């Protein structure tokens, strides 16, 4: 039956294993490009690929304090249940105060040292330190910031159970609220309010 199915002599299958092979000695498969070429069907590539080169993506936001790359269904079409942000914070920088209105945030710390504070109503706050391999968690709509407390770049991955990435920047929100309302509630001057970022920088120097 195998010979008929594949169109080769039955003798070609005389040495096939009779048991499952799980871990065994083999040869290096060689360059990925060669494997991809040999596996092509001859048809056009699918319009929505299932692989996203996050490392090759240009930052969505970047300044002297770091960068933020965002991937979701808007640029990776098949990502209909997951959104992600790859955040790099330079030494002395901080991921500005913000919150996510549509999903909880799961973080995986890849490089560097971090300190995160999460704010809840009450007021109540919780602060924790993170190292590579650690996981952080922020409930939906809770304000938080992440500070680089080390001497090297801080890099972490933020994941969301959503088809799109969404955030509200505290500085941007206040900068676009009637000035008198903000100044009276925070007891700050017009000069101080005028210095608030109005462009959602995402990352700020300490």
mmCIF file of N, CA, C and O in Angstrom, residues 1 16 22-23 42 52-53 75 96 98 104 106 121 124 130 149 173 175-176 194:
data_model
loop_
_atom_site.group_PDB
_atom_site.id
_atom_site.type_symbol
_atom_site.label_atom_id
_atom_site.label_comp_id
_atom_site.label_asym_id
_atom_site.label_seq_id
_atom_site.Cartn_x
_atom_site.Cartn_y
_atom_site.Cartn_z
ATOM 1 N N UNK A 1 0.823 -1.209 0.000
ATOM 2 C CA UNK A 1 0.000 0.000 0.000
ATOM 3 C C UNK A 1 0.861 1.265 0.000
ATOM 4 O O UNK A 1 0.566 2.239 -0.689
ATOM 5 N N UNK A 16 12.051 0.972 7.001
ATOM 6 C CA UNK A 16 11.364 1.983 7.809
ATOM 7 C C UNK A 16 11.173 1.451 9.231
ATOM 8 O O UNK A 16 10.976 0.253 9.440
ATOM 9 N N UNK A 22 11.411 8.964 18.914
ATOM 10 C CA UNK A 22 11.233 10.199 19.678
ATOM 11 C C UNK A 22 12.545 10.978 19.752
ATOM 12 O O UNK A 22 12.640 12.110 19.311
ATOM 13 N N UNK A 23 13.563 10.397 20.328
ATOM 14 C CA UNK A 23 14.887 11.014 20.405
ATOM 15 C C UNK A 23 15.873 10.040 19.791
ATOM 16 O O UNK A 23 15.974 8.894 20.227
ATOM 17 N N UNK A 42 5.120 25.142 -4.876
ATOM 18 C CA UNK A 42 4.980 25.679 -6.221
ATOM 19 C C UNK A 42 3.833 26.656 -6.332
ATOM 20 O O UNK A 42 3.697 27.375 -7.327
ATOM 21 N N UNK A 52 6.134 35.695 12.173
ATOM 22 C CA UNK A 52 6.365 37.135 12.214
ATOM 23 C C UNK A 52 7.780 37.395 12.733
ATOM 24 O O UNK A 52 8.139 36.955 13.814
ATOM 25 N N UNK A 53 8.583 38.116 11.960
ATOM 26 C CA UNK A 53 9.963 38.417 12.341
ATOM 27 C C UNK A 53 9.989 39.637 13.257
ATOM 28 O O UNK A 53 10.274 40.757 12.832
ATOM 29 N N UNK A 75 -0.875 44.175 11.984
ATOM 30 C CA UNK A 75 0.288 43.951 11.135
ATOM 31 C C UNK A 75 0.628 42.467 10.974
ATOM 32 O O UNK A 75 1.326 42.090 10.046
ATOM 33 N N UNK A 96 6.704 54.770 30.733
ATOM 34 C CA UNK A 96 5.862 55.758 31.390
ATOM 35 C C UNK A 96 4.594 55.156 31.990
ATOM 36 O O UNK A 96 4.140 54.089 31.584
ATOM 37 N N UNK A 98 0.996 54.162 32.492
ATOM 38 C CA UNK A 98 -0.038 53.899 31.505
ATOM 39 C C UNK A 98 -0.904 52.756 31.994
ATOM 40 O O UNK A 98 -0.621 52.137 33.020
ATOM 41 N N UNK A 104 -5.590 42.019 30.322
ATOM 42 C CA UNK A 104 -4.506 41.878 31.298
ATOM 43 C C UNK A 104 -3.176 41.855 30.547
ATOM 44 O O UNK A 104 -3.116 41.510 29.365
ATOM 45 N N UNK A 106 0.657 40.221 30.569
ATOM 46 C CA UNK A 106 1.635 39.250 31.061
ATOM 47 C C UNK A 106 3.001 39.671 30.532
ATOM 48 O O UNK A 106 3.142 39.930 29.344
ATOM 49 N N UNK A 121 -7.152 51.270 42.880
ATOM 50 C CA UNK A 121 -7.917 52.264 43.620
ATOM 51 C C UNK A 121 -7.730 52.054 45.114
ATOM 52 O O UNK A 121 -7.341 50.982 45.551
ATOM 53 N N UNK A 124 -3.989 52.037 46.429
ATOM 54 C CA UNK A 124 -3.184 50.874 46.781
ATOM 55 C C UNK A 124 -2.158 50.665 45.677
ATOM 56 O O UNK A 124 -2.424 50.947 44.508
ATOM 57 N N UNK A 130 12.389 42.635 39.088
ATOM 58 C CA UNK A 130 12.397 41.561 38.098
ATOM 59 C C UNK A 130 13.784 41.398 37.491
ATOM 60 O O UNK A 130 14.533 42.367 37.340
ATOM 61 N N UNK A 149 16.324 49.541 36.486
ATOM 62 C CA UNK A 149 17.121 49.771 37.692
ATOM 63 C C UNK A 149 18.551 49.279 37.545
ATOM 64 O O UNK A 149 19.323 49.308 38.505
ATOM 65 N N UNK A 173 -3.226 61.603 28.563
ATOM 66 C CA UNK A 173 -4.603 61.791 29.034
ATOM 67 C C UNK A 173 -4.740 63.127 29.748
ATOM 68 O O UNK A 173 -5.671 63.906 29.476
ATOM 69 N N UNK A 175 -2.695 65.722 29.534
ATOM 70 C CA UNK A 175 -2.361 66.841 28.652
ATOM 71 C C UNK A 175 -3.527 67.234 27.755
ATOM 72 O O UNK A 175 -3.562 68.350 27.233
ATOM 73 N N UNK A 176 -4.490 66.328 27.568
ATOM 74 C CA UNK A 176 -5.639 66.617 26.711
ATOM 75 C C UNK A 176 -6.934 66.704 27.508
ATOM 76 O O UNK A 176 -8.031 66.522 26.969
ATOM 77 N N UNK A 194 2.258 72.535 31.352
ATOM 78 C CA UNK A 194 2.722 72.779 29.978
ATOM 79 C C UNK A 194 3.901 71.901 29.611
ATOM 80 O O UNK A 194 4.166 71.677 28.423
#
